[in-house]
Protein backbone atom coordinates (compact mmCIF):
# COMPACT_ATOMS: atom_id res chain seq x y z
CA MET A 1 -51.69 -33.13 31.66
CA SER A 2 -51.50 -36.36 33.67
CA SER A 3 -49.67 -36.73 36.97
CA ARG A 4 -46.95 -38.75 35.20
CA LYS A 5 -43.88 -36.72 34.38
CA LEU A 6 -43.96 -35.17 30.93
CA ARG A 7 -41.09 -36.71 28.99
CA ILE A 8 -39.39 -34.49 26.42
CA ALA A 9 -36.71 -36.11 24.27
CA PHE A 10 -34.26 -33.71 22.68
CA ASP A 11 -31.42 -33.90 20.17
CA ALA A 12 -28.23 -33.00 22.06
CA SER A 13 -25.87 -33.49 19.10
CA CYS A 14 -24.80 -29.86 18.93
CA LEU A 15 -23.63 -30.00 22.56
CA VAL A 16 -20.97 -32.65 21.93
CA ASP A 17 -18.43 -30.17 20.54
CA ASN A 18 -16.90 -28.29 23.49
CA HIS A 19 -16.13 -25.40 21.11
CA LYS A 20 -19.75 -24.31 21.40
CA SER A 21 -21.42 -22.29 18.66
CA GLY A 22 -24.44 -20.02 19.06
CA VAL A 23 -26.78 -22.96 18.40
CA ALA A 24 -25.08 -24.98 21.14
CA ARG A 25 -25.24 -22.09 23.61
CA TYR A 26 -28.94 -21.60 22.91
CA THR A 27 -29.60 -25.35 23.31
CA GLU A 28 -27.65 -25.49 26.55
CA ALA A 29 -29.59 -22.56 28.01
CA LEU A 30 -32.95 -23.86 26.78
CA ILE A 31 -32.51 -27.33 28.28
CA THR A 32 -31.03 -26.01 31.52
CA ASN A 33 -33.90 -23.57 32.03
CA LEU A 34 -36.63 -26.04 31.07
CA ALA A 35 -35.23 -28.41 33.68
CA LYS A 36 -35.02 -25.66 36.30
CA ASP A 37 -38.41 -24.06 35.68
CA TYR A 38 -40.35 -27.32 35.32
CA GLY A 39 -39.18 -29.95 37.77
CA GLU A 40 -42.08 -32.18 36.74
CA VAL A 41 -40.59 -32.53 33.26
CA GLU A 42 -38.21 -35.37 32.39
CA LEU A 43 -35.70 -34.40 29.71
CA VAL A 44 -33.93 -37.14 27.74
CA GLY A 45 -31.08 -36.17 25.42
CA HIS A 46 -29.54 -38.07 22.54
CA TYR A 47 -26.13 -37.65 20.94
CA CYS A 48 -23.56 -39.87 19.23
CA ASN A 49 -20.47 -40.90 21.17
CA PHE A 50 -18.93 -43.53 18.92
CA LEU A 51 -17.17 -46.15 21.06
CA GLY A 52 -17.14 -43.64 23.92
CA ARG A 53 -14.42 -41.56 22.27
CA CYS A 54 -15.85 -38.20 23.39
CA LYS A 55 -14.54 -37.47 26.88
CA ASN A 56 -15.32 -34.78 29.44
CA LEU A 57 -18.43 -33.55 27.66
CA GLU A 58 -19.93 -30.36 29.05
CA LEU A 59 -23.63 -31.20 28.92
CA PRO A 60 -26.49 -29.58 30.88
CA GLN A 61 -26.92 -31.40 34.18
CA ALA A 62 -29.94 -31.57 36.50
CA PRO A 63 -31.83 -34.30 38.40
CA ASN A 64 -34.48 -34.38 35.65
CA ILE A 65 -32.02 -34.50 32.71
CA SER A 66 -30.62 -37.80 31.43
CA TYR A 67 -28.80 -38.89 28.27
CA ARG A 68 -29.01 -41.95 26.06
CA PRO A 69 -26.05 -41.77 23.67
CA THR A 70 -25.55 -43.89 20.59
CA ARG A 71 -22.16 -45.61 20.91
CA LEU A 72 -22.15 -48.04 17.99
CA LEU A 73 -22.70 -45.58 15.13
CA PRO A 74 -20.86 -42.29 14.49
CA ALA A 75 -22.90 -39.17 13.78
CA LYS A 76 -21.60 -39.16 10.18
CA VAL A 77 -23.32 -42.49 9.52
CA LEU A 78 -26.64 -41.26 10.92
CA ASN A 79 -26.42 -38.14 8.77
CA LEU A 80 -25.51 -40.21 5.71
CA LEU A 81 -28.54 -42.44 6.25
CA ARG A 82 -30.71 -39.34 6.43
CA ARG A 83 -29.26 -38.05 3.16
CA LEU A 84 -29.98 -41.47 1.61
CA ARG A 85 -33.61 -41.06 2.74
CA LEU A 86 -33.22 -43.76 5.38
CA PRO A 87 -33.50 -41.66 8.55
CA ILE A 88 -33.60 -43.54 11.83
CA PRO A 89 -36.74 -42.89 13.92
CA PHE A 90 -35.94 -40.88 17.03
CA GLU A 91 -37.45 -43.55 19.31
CA LEU A 92 -34.70 -45.96 18.21
CA LEU A 93 -32.05 -43.38 18.99
CA ILE A 94 -33.37 -42.55 22.47
CA LYS A 95 -34.25 -46.23 23.08
CA GLY A 96 -37.79 -45.48 24.16
CA ARG A 97 -40.82 -43.27 23.77
CA ALA A 98 -41.42 -39.68 24.80
CA ASP A 99 -44.39 -37.33 24.92
CA PHE A 100 -42.65 -34.72 22.78
CA HIS A 101 -39.55 -34.43 20.60
CA LEU A 102 -37.49 -31.23 20.63
CA PHE A 103 -34.93 -30.63 17.87
CA PRO A 104 -32.79 -27.56 18.71
CA ALA A 105 -30.63 -27.52 15.56
CA PHE A 106 -32.94 -26.98 12.56
CA ILE A 107 -33.29 -30.61 11.46
CA GLY A 108 -35.24 -33.34 13.24
CA TRP A 109 -35.81 -37.08 13.04
CA PRO A 110 -39.03 -38.90 12.15
CA SER A 111 -41.13 -40.68 14.76
CA LEU A 112 -42.47 -44.25 14.72
CA PHE A 113 -45.52 -43.11 16.68
CA LYS A 114 -46.11 -39.64 15.20
CA THR A 115 -44.92 -38.10 18.44
CA PRO A 116 -45.47 -34.32 18.34
CA SER A 117 -42.31 -32.31 17.79
CA ALA A 118 -40.83 -28.85 17.36
CA PRO A 119 -37.62 -27.83 15.59
CA VAL A 120 -35.72 -24.65 16.45
CA ILE A 121 -35.06 -22.76 13.21
CA TYR A 122 -32.81 -19.84 14.08
CA ASP A 123 -32.71 -18.07 10.74
CA LEU A 124 -33.13 -18.66 7.03
CA THR A 125 -29.68 -17.55 5.91
CA TYR A 126 -29.53 -20.56 3.59
CA LEU A 127 -32.46 -19.13 1.62
CA ASP A 128 -31.98 -15.37 2.02
CA PHE A 129 -28.17 -15.30 1.70
CA PRO A 130 -27.23 -18.71 0.22
CA GLU A 131 -23.82 -17.48 -0.89
CA VAL A 132 -22.60 -17.26 2.73
CA VAL A 133 -23.56 -20.86 3.62
CA SER A 134 -21.48 -23.89 2.71
CA LYS A 135 -22.80 -26.10 -0.09
CA ARG A 136 -23.24 -29.13 2.21
CA ALA A 137 -25.04 -27.18 4.94
CA ARG A 138 -27.25 -25.45 2.38
CA HIS A 139 -28.21 -28.76 0.78
CA ASP A 140 -29.12 -30.32 4.11
CA LEU A 141 -31.13 -27.33 5.30
CA VAL A 142 -33.01 -26.87 2.02
CA THR A 143 -33.78 -30.61 1.94
CA PHE A 144 -34.61 -31.41 5.56
CA VAL A 145 -35.98 -28.27 7.20
CA PRO A 146 -39.25 -28.47 5.22
CA LYS A 147 -39.67 -32.07 6.40
CA ALA A 148 -39.04 -31.05 10.01
CA ILE A 149 -41.64 -28.28 9.65
CA LYS A 150 -44.17 -30.64 8.09
CA ARG A 151 -43.87 -33.04 11.06
CA ALA A 152 -43.90 -30.25 13.66
CA LYS A 153 -46.74 -29.18 15.94
CA PHE A 154 -45.10 -25.78 16.04
CA VAL A 155 -41.79 -24.15 15.13
CA ILE A 156 -39.50 -22.28 17.53
CA THR A 157 -37.41 -19.37 16.33
CA ILE A 158 -35.43 -16.61 18.00
CA SER A 159 -36.64 -13.33 16.52
CA GLU A 160 -39.57 -11.60 14.85
CA VAL A 161 -37.33 -11.14 11.79
CA SER A 162 -36.84 -14.91 11.51
CA ALA A 163 -40.55 -15.50 12.17
CA LEU A 164 -41.35 -13.24 9.23
CA SER A 165 -38.96 -15.23 7.02
CA LEU A 166 -40.60 -18.50 8.12
CA ARG A 167 -44.00 -17.16 7.15
CA LYS A 168 -42.66 -15.89 3.83
CA HIS A 169 -40.74 -19.01 2.76
CA TYR A 170 -42.77 -21.82 4.32
CA GLY A 171 -46.28 -20.38 4.53
CA LEU A 172 -46.47 -20.67 8.31
CA THR A 173 -48.95 -18.58 10.26
CA GLU A 174 -48.25 -16.53 13.36
CA GLN A 175 -49.91 -19.29 15.42
CA ASP A 176 -47.46 -21.87 14.05
CA ILE A 177 -44.42 -20.06 15.48
CA VAL A 178 -43.09 -19.49 19.00
CA VAL A 179 -40.56 -16.63 19.20
CA THR A 180 -37.97 -17.00 21.97
CA HIS A 181 -35.58 -14.07 22.09
CA ILE A 182 -32.23 -15.07 23.58
CA PRO A 183 -31.45 -13.42 26.93
CA SER A 184 -27.87 -12.80 27.90
CA GLU A 185 -26.49 -15.07 30.57
CA LEU A 186 -25.47 -13.36 33.79
CA ALA A 187 -22.05 -11.86 33.21
CA LYS A 188 -19.35 -14.08 34.72
CA ARG A 189 -17.20 -11.15 35.70
CA PRO A 190 -13.60 -12.13 36.50
CA SER A 191 -11.49 -10.26 39.00
CA GLU A 192 -9.01 -7.75 37.63
CA ALA A 193 -6.14 -10.14 38.33
CA VAL A 194 -7.86 -13.07 36.62
CA ALA A 195 -8.81 -10.96 33.61
CA LYS A 196 -5.25 -9.70 33.29
CA SER A 197 -3.90 -13.23 33.47
CA GLU A 198 -6.30 -14.48 30.79
CA LEU A 199 -5.47 -11.57 28.48
CA GLU A 200 -1.75 -12.18 28.90
CA LYS A 201 -2.31 -15.66 27.47
CA LEU A 202 -3.75 -13.94 24.39
CA ASN A 203 -0.91 -11.38 24.19
CA ILE A 204 -3.27 -8.48 24.95
CA SER A 205 -1.87 -5.71 27.13
CA GLN A 206 -3.67 -2.52 26.05
CA PRO A 207 -7.22 -1.16 25.50
CA PHE A 208 -8.96 -2.78 22.55
CA ILE A 209 -11.95 -2.95 20.23
CA LEU A 210 -13.43 -6.46 20.26
CA PHE A 211 -14.90 -8.64 17.54
CA LEU A 212 -15.96 -12.15 18.64
CA GLY A 213 -17.38 -14.73 16.27
CA ASN A 214 -16.48 -17.41 13.76
CA LEU A 215 -14.48 -16.17 10.78
CA GLU A 216 -17.00 -16.59 7.98
CA PRO A 217 -18.41 -14.37 5.22
CA ARG A 218 -21.70 -13.41 6.86
CA LYS A 219 -19.84 -11.85 9.80
CA ASN A 220 -18.62 -9.16 7.35
CA LEU A 221 -15.24 -9.00 9.05
CA LEU A 222 -13.54 -7.50 5.98
CA THR A 223 -15.59 -4.32 6.48
CA LEU A 224 -14.41 -4.08 10.09
CA LEU A 225 -10.79 -4.62 9.04
CA ALA A 226 -11.07 -1.89 6.39
CA ALA A 227 -12.67 0.51 8.89
CA TYR A 228 -9.99 -0.11 11.50
CA LYS A 229 -7.23 0.26 8.91
CA SER A 230 -8.59 3.72 8.03
CA LEU A 231 -8.54 5.02 11.61
CA GLU A 232 -5.97 7.67 12.32
CA PRO A 233 -2.66 6.23 13.62
CA GLY A 234 -3.14 7.72 17.07
CA LEU A 235 -6.35 5.78 17.66
CA GLN A 236 -4.82 2.57 16.34
CA GLU A 237 -1.91 2.99 18.73
CA ARG A 238 -4.23 3.53 21.71
CA PHE A 239 -6.77 0.81 20.82
CA ALA A 240 -5.88 -2.54 19.30
CA LEU A 241 -8.43 -4.52 17.30
CA VAL A 242 -8.90 -7.98 18.81
CA VAL A 243 -10.38 -10.58 16.46
CA ALA A 244 -11.50 -13.53 18.58
CA GLY A 245 -13.13 -16.65 17.19
CA GLY A 246 -12.50 -19.95 15.50
CA LYS A 247 -12.05 -20.69 11.82
CA GLY A 248 -15.27 -20.76 9.84
CA TRP A 249 -16.42 -21.66 6.37
CA HIS A 250 -14.92 -19.89 3.34
CA ASP A 251 -12.50 -17.85 5.47
CA ASP A 252 -9.55 -17.66 3.04
CA ALA A 253 -10.07 -14.00 2.12
CA ILE A 254 -10.49 -13.03 5.79
CA LEU A 255 -7.35 -14.87 6.89
CA SER A 256 -5.38 -13.41 3.98
CA GLU A 257 -6.40 -9.85 4.87
CA LEU A 258 -5.64 -10.40 8.55
CA ASP A 259 -2.21 -11.73 7.67
CA SER A 260 -1.51 -8.81 5.31
CA LEU A 261 -2.53 -6.18 7.87
CA GLN A 262 -0.54 -7.78 10.65
CA LYS A 263 2.57 -8.00 8.45
CA ALA A 264 2.10 -4.29 7.67
CA GLY A 265 2.24 -3.54 11.39
CA THR A 266 -1.47 -2.82 11.92
CA ASN A 267 -2.37 -3.21 15.61
CA ILE A 268 -4.56 -6.31 15.19
CA ILE A 269 -4.49 -9.29 17.54
CA GLN A 270 -6.00 -12.56 16.32
CA THR A 271 -6.71 -15.00 19.16
CA GLY A 272 -8.40 -17.97 17.50
CA TYR A 273 -11.08 -19.80 19.48
CA VAL A 274 -11.28 -18.61 23.09
CA THR A 275 -12.21 -20.49 26.26
CA ASP A 276 -15.10 -19.38 28.44
CA GLY A 277 -12.61 -17.79 30.85
CA GLN A 278 -10.89 -15.89 28.05
CA ARG A 279 -14.26 -14.87 26.62
CA ALA A 280 -15.29 -13.38 29.97
CA ALA A 281 -11.94 -11.54 30.28
CA LEU A 282 -12.34 -10.10 26.78
CA PHE A 283 -15.82 -8.76 27.47
CA GLU A 284 -14.81 -7.51 30.92
CA THR A 285 -12.01 -5.36 29.54
CA ALA A 286 -13.11 -4.42 25.98
CA SER A 287 -13.56 -0.72 25.22
CA ILE A 288 -16.08 -1.37 22.41
CA PHE A 289 -17.73 -4.45 20.96
CA VAL A 290 -18.41 -4.47 17.20
CA LEU A 291 -20.63 -6.91 15.29
CA PRO A 292 -20.60 -6.00 11.57
CA SER A 293 -22.65 -8.97 10.30
CA LEU A 294 -24.52 -9.02 7.01
CA TYR A 295 -27.08 -11.45 8.45
CA GLU A 296 -27.77 -13.07 11.83
CA GLY A 297 -30.52 -15.09 13.40
CA PHE A 298 -30.26 -13.00 16.56
CA GLY A 299 -26.99 -11.56 17.86
CA MET A 300 -26.39 -13.10 21.27
CA THR A 301 -22.98 -11.48 21.64
CA LEU A 302 -24.51 -7.99 21.47
CA LEU A 303 -26.49 -8.65 24.64
CA GLU A 304 -23.49 -10.42 26.16
CA ALA A 305 -21.41 -7.28 25.65
CA MET A 306 -24.14 -5.14 27.23
CA SER A 307 -24.17 -7.42 30.28
CA TYR A 308 -20.48 -6.55 30.78
CA ASP A 309 -21.17 -2.80 30.39
CA VAL A 310 -19.44 -2.65 27.01
CA PRO A 311 -20.83 -0.12 24.47
CA VAL A 312 -21.89 -1.70 21.20
CA ILE A 313 -21.62 -0.85 17.51
CA ALA A 314 -23.63 -3.03 15.12
CA SER A 315 -24.45 -3.18 11.42
CA ASP A 316 -27.78 -1.60 10.60
CA ILE A 317 -29.80 -4.74 9.87
CA ALA A 318 -33.34 -5.45 11.03
CA ILE A 319 -32.44 -8.17 13.52
CA PHE A 320 -29.91 -5.97 15.35
CA ARG A 321 -32.49 -3.18 15.62
CA GLU A 322 -34.84 -5.76 17.15
CA VAL A 323 -32.20 -6.96 19.61
CA CYS A 324 -30.59 -3.65 20.61
CA GLY A 325 -33.18 -0.96 20.05
CA ASP A 326 -31.66 2.41 20.95
CA ALA A 327 -28.85 0.85 22.98
CA ALA A 328 -26.32 0.63 20.13
CA LEU A 329 -24.70 2.70 17.41
CA TYR A 330 -25.39 1.48 13.88
CA PHE A 331 -23.66 1.70 10.49
CA ASP A 332 -24.33 0.64 6.93
CA SER A 333 -22.87 -2.87 6.63
CA ALA A 334 -21.42 -2.00 3.21
CA SER A 335 -19.63 1.15 4.44
CA PRO A 336 -16.25 0.85 6.17
CA HIS A 337 -16.25 4.67 6.25
CA GLN A 338 -19.43 4.81 8.35
CA LEU A 339 -18.07 2.18 10.72
CA ALA A 340 -14.78 4.04 11.08
CA GLN A 341 -16.68 7.23 11.90
CA GLN A 342 -18.76 5.47 14.56
CA LEU A 343 -15.61 3.95 16.07
CA LYS A 344 -13.98 7.38 16.17
CA ASN A 345 -17.09 9.00 17.68
CA LEU A 346 -17.45 6.41 20.42
CA LEU A 347 -13.77 6.09 21.33
CA SER A 348 -13.49 9.87 21.80
CA ASP A 349 -16.77 10.54 23.65
CA ALA A 350 -17.04 9.34 27.25
CA ARG A 351 -20.60 10.69 27.58
CA LEU A 352 -21.74 8.68 24.57
CA GLN A 353 -20.10 5.58 26.03
CA ALA A 354 -21.96 6.09 29.33
CA LYS A 355 -25.26 6.62 27.49
CA LEU A 356 -24.89 3.36 25.56
CA ILE A 357 -23.88 1.44 28.69
CA ALA A 358 -26.95 2.72 30.55
CA GLY A 359 -29.14 1.93 27.54
CA GLY A 360 -27.71 -1.58 27.44
CA LYS A 361 -28.68 -2.22 31.07
CA THR A 362 -32.26 -1.18 30.31
CA ASN A 363 -32.35 -3.19 27.09
CA LEU A 364 -31.32 -6.42 28.83
CA LYS A 365 -34.49 -6.32 30.96
CA ARG A 366 -36.61 -7.01 27.88
CA PHE A 367 -35.45 -10.63 27.67
CA SER A 368 -35.75 -13.61 30.03
CA TRP A 369 -35.46 -17.37 29.76
CA GLN A 370 -38.52 -17.84 31.97
CA GLN A 371 -40.63 -16.11 29.32
CA ASN A 372 -39.18 -18.48 26.72
CA THR A 373 -39.70 -21.69 28.69
CA ASN A 374 -43.24 -20.65 29.60
CA LYS A 375 -44.12 -20.20 25.92
CA ILE A 376 -42.61 -23.54 24.91
CA TYR A 377 -44.02 -25.50 27.86
CA LYS A 378 -47.56 -24.21 27.20
CA ARG A 379 -47.37 -25.18 23.55
CA ILE A 380 -45.99 -28.63 24.38
CA GLY A 381 -48.83 -29.14 26.84
CA ALA A 382 -51.39 -28.02 24.28
CA SER A 383 -50.02 -30.53 21.74
CA LYS A 384 -50.79 -33.56 23.93
């Protein structure tokens, strides 16, 4: 590479919403670590901020990160133009040229100068489990992901399971794909007093089982609710079930069941979306973390729980086996009975809890952002 700084332009659109999803958290960590590990790189981000209406944005900051927002067009207009097959070239959005374009949210933009690019495609839920994806999102992904792949020098994904799906559905080879497992961030452990204060805001005052995620069908929350409902009354009295996370797509059945159980006196606490401080307090004090998903691209919250020394129960799907190895208990995602039995086993066995906590500490060492940025940086360099 030349002595001039390598300029990487990236789509920062997913970072504009301060209620950050998994895609936004991945993007934030990726950009932050690229900037930290490679000071010779110049990172230029684009997002829409129509008439400057978005205030107090929490964007990655570093001396080699800058932003060039679009202020005269809302994001909805840009997306509409793309759906009308009139996509705006990325150079016009970033108001200049770059050596490489990075698109961290599945779908990219074309280039006037055939600038090399890479999209991050987290999973292929929209093809493998289309029923759990909204019609609009499914249409956009089915339509535009193949175009992003066709333009790409390589594709980034977050697991071997997703890499296999990319090869199956889009005919990519192993050399076309860079796998970047998602490490857990360092646990931001609050003091006991701070944690207690944050939990009081959420009306939590006793030990609890934690679920954290958007309320949407693929999270399989109805199976968790059925499993918890079947626990013996003594366990329910000792351990509440805390359901933390914002509203998702097609959540009517989930909300209805939550409402019914709460009206029946079941010890369930629904928090809604939680702040970063509340999130840390929940992980710091949870007795067990449960992720019952039918399908995931990775499972960042499983590693997050391990970083707080919280034992984990997960549905027995391939991606969770890849992420957790032997450091979790598993259950058939279609069996509330199996999940209830695992909850009962873990809540009543201190030695099993200690074993999973120790296994989690070991498991976390398998993942690092430096490994990820090294892989991506080398491939970007090779594309020039």
